[in-house]
Amino acid sequence: MTTFDERDTELGRARVRDNEDLEAYYAELDRLDAGALWTVANDIEPWEPHAFAVPVLWPWAELRGRALRALDLVSPEEAGRRVVYLRNPQRKDISAACGLLFSGIQVMRPGERAPGHRHGASALRFIMEGAGGYTIVDGHHVDLGERDFVLTPNGTWHDHGVAKDGEICLWQDGLDIPLVNALEANWYETHPDDYQTALYPDNDSPRTFGSPGLLPASYRWQKSYSPLLRYGWDETYEALQKAASVGHGDPFEGVIMRFTNPHTGGHVMATMGASMQMLRPGEATKAHRRTGNIIYQVAKGSGHSVIAGKRFDWQEKDIFCVPSWAWREHANASASEDACLFSFNDFPVIEKLAFSRSEGLAENDGHQYITEN
Ligand code: 1HN
């Protein structure tokens, strides 16, 4: 786990050397299902936030065809959800893509429906390809278009489908499943009618809550998640462009907008947040690091990110992750077009538990040295 650090010789760190008496003592404690803290203290108290996950880029050029093959191999009824999940090589045991976040690619063909269910985990979706997709969340029917961002918060019934005259749809599913399982709080129910029936007019959620700066005056919202279930790409992209036009920007992120619960201004769900950022033509950000895990999807354009000293080149629809506390910086490859990155994260949890910490890189004009290719 934690490797030896020269600071471990400092007073206040465990530095007991083994001897025969101690070994006999440890064996006695072991038989009692106990142990001496100083044998594990340095491992369980890292000097800095320690991420298990490593940075990974999943290229869409490789993934897309594999996801499509699942169309002929399993039905949504057999599979429950026809999803190819993205597995961090260091998080195989918990099926996580990064930190305690899950990511997968779901694929559905026209006329298909995935049965309704609900669970303790929350989910979000970022639509990658296809027209005619929809989801029903607690009776609210929401149409899904490319690059839309959609919520299915914890405990809500959800099922998805694609209209008969639609296209094959592919989207990224982001879930907090590994987090909820780590907290031993997950549960699962199938819908009593197999599939939900819409209980409200189509798209009532975005139509009621999706107008900037406006909320129904009489509405009272008590839930832990946003009443706005879909954030459309056109409005999101326009918001970034407008902010950029008046010089808004961040040296570490470019122009970045956080998806918010319009009722509170806070994160969209209790456990997961999400953002869209724009790297202006030719823009390269400076490196910083922070606690919390992030999974990115390239919404538009191409470029590269340097993560923990390693360069990852990305194209539209590639997915990549940045583990907690890894240095990261992003660059747009184009001098004439902007590039946009969608991302989701565990920041609501980090913030609620008061674990937020961040810093910019001071050396080398704020850029990492590339140490690994
Ligand atoms: C789930 O419920 C969906 O509802 C997708 O579409 C992916 C991955 C793990 C656990 C539950 C969905 C999922 C999931």
XYZ file of C-alpha atoms and ligand atoms in Angstrom:
387
model
C 0.000 0.000 0.000
C 1.857 3.148 1.121
C 5.504 3.082 0.173
C 8.251 4.072 2.581
C 8.695 7.822 2.811
C 11.798 9.426 4.241
C 9.539 11.569 6.439
C 8.564 8.362 8.273
C 11.730 8.785 10.361
C 10.213 11.918 11.945
C 9.171 11.933 15.572
C 5.432 11.329 15.689
C 5.611 8.555 13.054
C 5.693 4.855 13.872
C 9.270 3.542 13.658
C 9.365 0.417 15.810
C 11.876 -2.198 14.635
C 10.837 -5.852 14.808
C 12.438 -8.166 17.351
C 11.600 -11.628 18.663
C 9.558 -10.396 21.624
C 7.524 -8.083 19.432
C 6.897 -10.832 16.875
C 5.592 -13.130 19.599
C 3.458 -10.280 20.889
C 2.016 -9.585 17.398
C 1.180 -13.282 17.026
C -0.707 -13.222 20.340
C -2.674 -10.139 19.300
C -3.390 -11.704 15.913
C -5.002 -14.720 17.596
C -7.328 -12.282 19.362
C -8.249 -10.520 16.084
C -6.325 -7.504 17.286
C -3.062 -5.793 16.351
C -0.532 -3.144 17.355
C -1.383 0.166 15.709
C 2.274 1.048 15.093
C 2.568 -1.851 12.620
C -0.034 -0.278 10.325
C -0.119 3.399 11.397
C 2.014 4.765 8.563
C -0.065 2.910 5.970
C -3.422 4.107 7.267
C -2.211 7.670 7.826
C -0.702 8.724 4.474
C 1.178 12.029 4.392
C -1.017 13.157 1.532
C -4.339 11.961 0.057
C -3.633 8.557 -1.467
C -5.587 7.411 -4.534
C -5.900 3.717 -5.320
C -7.082 4.358 -8.877
C -4.652 5.282 -11.629
C -5.398 7.733 -14.454
C -6.909 5.892 -17.440
C -8.190 6.981 -20.859
C -10.822 4.808 -22.537
C -10.735 5.592 -26.294
C -14.147 5.805 -27.949
C -12.639 4.430 -31.172
C -12.064 1.140 -29.285
C -15.127 1.168 -27.048
C -17.879 2.093 -29.478
C -17.733 -1.080 -31.571
C -17.514 -3.286 -28.478
C -20.543 -1.601 -26.935
C -22.495 -2.065 -30.196
C -21.634 -5.774 -30.286
C -23.535 -6.219 -27.023
C -26.719 -5.370 -29.019
C -26.545 -8.814 -30.641
C -25.301 -10.687 -27.587
C -27.839 -9.765 -24.860
C -31.256 -8.131 -24.602
C -32.056 -5.401 -22.032
C -34.516 -7.864 -20.447
C -31.783 -10.485 -19.980
C -29.106 -8.055 -18.900
C -31.282 -5.712 -16.807
C -29.095 -2.963 -18.223
C -26.985 -3.497 -21.367
C -23.861 -1.746 -20.124
C -20.127 -2.143 -20.784
C -18.454 -0.832 -17.669
C -15.117 0.943 -17.425
C -12.884 -0.666 -14.868
C -9.881 0.988 -13.303
C -7.027 -1.570 -13.231
C -6.487 -0.741 -9.543
C -10.191 -0.891 -8.583
C -11.241 -4.224 -10.125
C -12.448 -5.567 -6.782
C -15.173 -2.919 -6.518
C -15.935 -2.398 -10.264
C -15.054 1.283 -10.027
C -13.716 3.504 -12.805
C -12.092 5.977 -10.432
C -12.271 6.416 -6.660
C -15.722 5.213 -5.624
C -17.357 6.175 -8.937
C -18.729 3.766 -11.537
C -18.857 4.478 -15.250
C -20.352 2.482 -18.112
C -21.572 2.762 -21.683
C -25.216 1.799 -22.166
C -26.498 0.873 -25.605
C -30.109 0.500 -26.798
C -31.678 0.045 -30.193
C -34.941 1.557 -31.502
C -38.042 0.025 -29.925
C -36.184 -1.419 -26.929
C -37.024 -0.725 -23.300
C -34.964 -1.419 -20.197
C -37.178 -2.489 -17.269
C -37.904 -0.125 -14.373
C -36.052 -0.386 -11.093
C -34.765 1.751 -8.260
C -31.844 1.510 -5.873
C -29.862 3.256 -3.172
C -27.259 4.384 -5.685
C -27.702 7.554 -7.740
C -27.089 7.683 -11.473
C -26.459 10.288 -14.113
C -26.180 10.007 -17.863
C -24.385 11.919 -20.575
C -25.822 11.172 -23.986
C -23.179 10.235 -26.569
C -25.045 9.223 -29.731
C -28.505 8.717 -31.138
C -31.929 10.312 -31.374
C -35.210 9.096 -29.867
C -33.898 8.020 -26.460
C -35.913 8.753 -23.362
C -35.944 7.985 -19.670
C -38.773 7.972 -17.150
C -37.820 9.108 -13.643
C -40.534 8.689 -11.008
C -43.168 9.095 -13.718
C -41.489 12.087 -15.416
C -40.767 11.316 -19.089
C -37.598 13.068 -20.306
C -36.402 13.010 -23.923
C -32.662 12.539 -24.373
C -30.601 14.287 -27.047
C -26.883 14.172 -27.808
C -24.703 15.818 -25.126
C -27.655 16.245 -22.760
C -26.961 15.589 -19.086
C -29.678 13.661 -17.205
C -30.271 12.671 -13.557
C -31.775 9.553 -11.994
C -31.256 10.308 -8.274
C -31.161 7.680 -5.548
C -34.454 5.997 -4.770
C -36.190 7.164 -7.968
C -37.832 4.632 -10.282
C -36.131 4.744 -13.652
C -36.432 2.970 -16.951
C -35.172 3.942 -20.363
C -36.107 3.302 -23.948
C -35.659 4.350 -27.544
C -38.618 5.285 -29.768
C -39.374 2.813 -32.599
C -38.439 5.429 -35.200
C -35.327 6.503 -33.290
C -31.670 5.529 -33.697
C -29.282 3.298 -31.769
C -28.515 5.278 -28.612
C -25.288 5.218 -26.611
C -24.732 7.099 -23.391
C -22.383 7.158 -20.449
C -23.852 6.071 -17.117
C -22.173 7.505 -14.021
C -23.071 6.021 -10.643
C -21.936 6.209 -7.035
C -22.423 2.410 -6.658
C -18.922 1.722 -5.220
C -19.440 4.518 -2.665
C -22.870 3.306 -1.590
C -21.561 -0.260 -1.356
C -18.511 0.886 0.655
C -20.934 2.539 3.071
C -22.994 -0.692 3.105
C -26.121 1.281 2.298
C -27.208 -0.029 -1.119
C -30.510 -1.730 -1.950
C -32.416 -2.648 -5.123
C -36.064 -3.097 -6.179
C -37.648 -4.019 -9.499
C -40.751 -2.106 -10.590
C -44.020 -3.909 -9.718
C -45.393 -3.257 -13.251
C -42.047 -4.059 -14.967
C -42.173 -0.716 -16.796
C -43.344 2.702 -15.595
C -46.097 4.662 -17.245
C -45.447 8.387 -17.557
C -47.560 10.229 -14.985
C -46.930 13.784 -16.191
C -46.726 15.582 -19.566
C -43.530 14.769 -21.510
C -40.488 16.822 -20.432
C -42.432 18.519 -17.624
C -39.271 18.711 -15.472
C -37.075 20.734 -17.885
C -40.105 22.754 -18.975
C -40.917 23.711 -15.374
C -37.462 24.095 -13.858
C -35.160 24.655 -16.827
C -35.530 28.376 -17.499
C -32.481 30.339 -16.311
C -33.075 32.336 -13.142
C -36.727 31.361 -12.842
C -38.584 28.923 -10.602
C -42.317 28.406 -10.127
C -43.215 30.776 -7.259
C -45.480 28.334 -5.485
C -43.222 25.322 -5.683
C -41.889 23.686 -2.506
C -39.056 21.210 -3.040
C -37.898 19.030 -0.149
C -35.768 16.423 -1.893
C -31.999 15.959 -1.794
C -31.638 16.335 -5.556
C -32.361 18.821 -8.292
C -35.974 19.078 -9.568
C -34.395 19.724 -12.978
C -33.724 16.253 -14.375
C -32.218 17.246 -17.741
C -29.635 19.905 -18.613
C -29.712 20.425 -22.371
C -26.541 20.800 -24.411
C -27.649 23.952 -26.285
C -28.246 25.915 -23.069
C -25.066 24.579 -21.481
C -22.867 25.463 -24.455
C -24.472 28.888 -24.719
C -23.785 29.551 -21.025
C -20.083 28.745 -21.530
C -19.817 30.948 -24.599
C -21.543 33.869 -22.892
C -19.263 33.645 -19.853
C -16.209 33.401 -22.121
C -17.342 36.471 -24.083
C -16.987 38.621 -20.962
C -13.597 37.193 -20.049
C -14.708 34.703 -17.413
C -12.182 31.925 -16.948
C -10.007 30.031 -14.516
C -6.265 29.400 -14.947
C -6.681 25.744 -13.917
C -9.963 24.906 -15.680
C -10.642 27.314 -18.542
C -14.300 28.377 -18.574
C -16.113 25.994 -16.249
C -19.774 25.833 -15.253
C -21.127 23.583 -12.539
C -24.523 21.955 -13.104
C -26.661 23.118 -10.176
C -29.867 22.324 -8.396
C -31.825 25.491 -9.336
C -33.627 25.333 -6.008
C -30.485 25.523 -3.845
C -27.598 26.489 -6.141
C -25.849 23.388 -4.770
C -24.811 20.171 -6.476
C -27.377 18.289 -8.574
C -27.424 15.252 -6.272
C -26.295 14.443 -2.729
C -23.319 12.301 -3.745
C -22.322 13.349 -7.274
C -21.725 16.683 -8.937
C -21.073 17.505 -12.583
C -19.598 20.277 -14.710
C -19.047 21.317 -18.291
C -15.910 23.238 -19.157
C -14.650 24.903 -22.275
C -11.025 25.235 -23.295
C -10.863 28.204 -25.621
C -8.941 27.925 -28.919
C -5.280 27.358 -28.089
C -5.931 27.322 -24.333
C -3.697 25.245 -22.017
C -4.503 25.341 -18.303
C -2.055 25.300 -15.423
C -1.673 22.227 -13.217
C -3.457 21.837 -9.908
C -4.608 19.019 -7.694
C -7.513 18.521 -5.347
C -9.217 15.898 -3.252
C -12.072 14.094 -4.992
C -12.350 11.909 -8.084
C -13.414 13.030 -11.544
C -14.518 11.161 -14.664
C -14.387 13.202 -17.870
C -16.004 12.749 -21.226
C -14.873 14.820 -24.186
C -18.067 16.568 -25.299
C -16.493 18.505 -28.172
C -13.129 18.920 -29.861
C -9.758 17.344 -29.140
C -6.704 17.983 -26.995
C -4.697 16.413 -24.225
C -4.450 16.286 -20.466
C -1.369 15.667 -18.353
C -2.373 13.626 -15.305
C 0.182 12.654 -12.664
C 2.978 13.360 -15.131
C 1.514 11.267 -17.965
C 0.129 12.701 -21.192
C -3.283 11.494 -22.449
C -4.403 12.664 -25.906
C -8.148 12.809 -26.291
C -10.747 12.982 -29.046
C -14.467 13.619 -28.923
C -16.341 11.022 -26.779
C -13.192 9.603 -25.162
C -13.589 9.058 -21.420
C -10.757 9.532 -18.925
C -10.389 9.809 -15.177
C -8.407 11.925 -12.748
C -7.904 10.296 -9.328
C -7.884 12.282 -6.113
C -4.838 14.495 -5.551
C -3.248 13.741 -8.954
C -1.798 16.793 -10.693
C -3.878 17.602 -13.763
C -3.814 20.152 -16.598
C -5.758 20.274 -19.871
C -4.975 21.650 -23.326
C -7.073 22.274 -26.420
C -5.372 20.959 -29.590
C -7.061 23.480 -31.858
C -6.103 27.127 -32.359
C -9.469 27.928 -33.965
C -12.147 25.723 -32.303
C -13.080 25.391 -28.644
C -12.996 22.027 -26.837
C -15.534 21.036 -24.160
C -15.194 18.509 -21.344
C -18.158 17.085 -19.469
C -17.233 15.662 -16.070
C -18.840 14.182 -12.991
C -17.328 13.838 -9.550
C -17.719 12.958 -5.877
C -17.269 16.565 -4.695
C -20.608 16.747 -2.805
C -19.335 13.981 -0.507
C -15.856 15.508 -0.153
C -17.398 18.892 0.660
C -20.014 17.636 3.113
C -17.369 15.707 5.008
C -15.070 18.768 5.048
C -12.261 16.984 3.134
C -11.801 19.656 0.444
C -8.192 20.506 -0.240
C -6.507 21.895 -3.360
C -3.327 23.545 -4.544
C -1.766 24.872 -7.723
C 1.603 23.695 -8.992
C 4.234 26.330 -8.239
C 7.219 24.989 -10.162
C 7.960 25.052 -13.908
C 5.519 27.917 -14.599
C 2.634 25.763 -13.334
C 3.132 22.835 -15.724
C 4.069 19.251 -14.926
C 7.145 17.563 -16.265
C 6.043 14.585 -18.327
C 7.568 11.639 -16.491
C 5.744 8.744 -18.141
C 4.557 8.084 -21.688
C -28.282 1.180 -13.514
O -29.390 1.142 -12.782
C -28.293 1.729 -14.789
O -30.542 2.381 -14.654
C -27.139 1.782 -15.538
O -29.579 2.548 -16.545
C -25.955 1.299 -15.051
C -24.727 0.225 -13.299
C -24.655 -0.344 -12.071
C -25.788 -0.432 -11.297
C -26.998 0.066 -11.733
C -29.568 2.258 -15.361
C -25.909 0.719 -13.786
C -27.073 0.659 -13.000
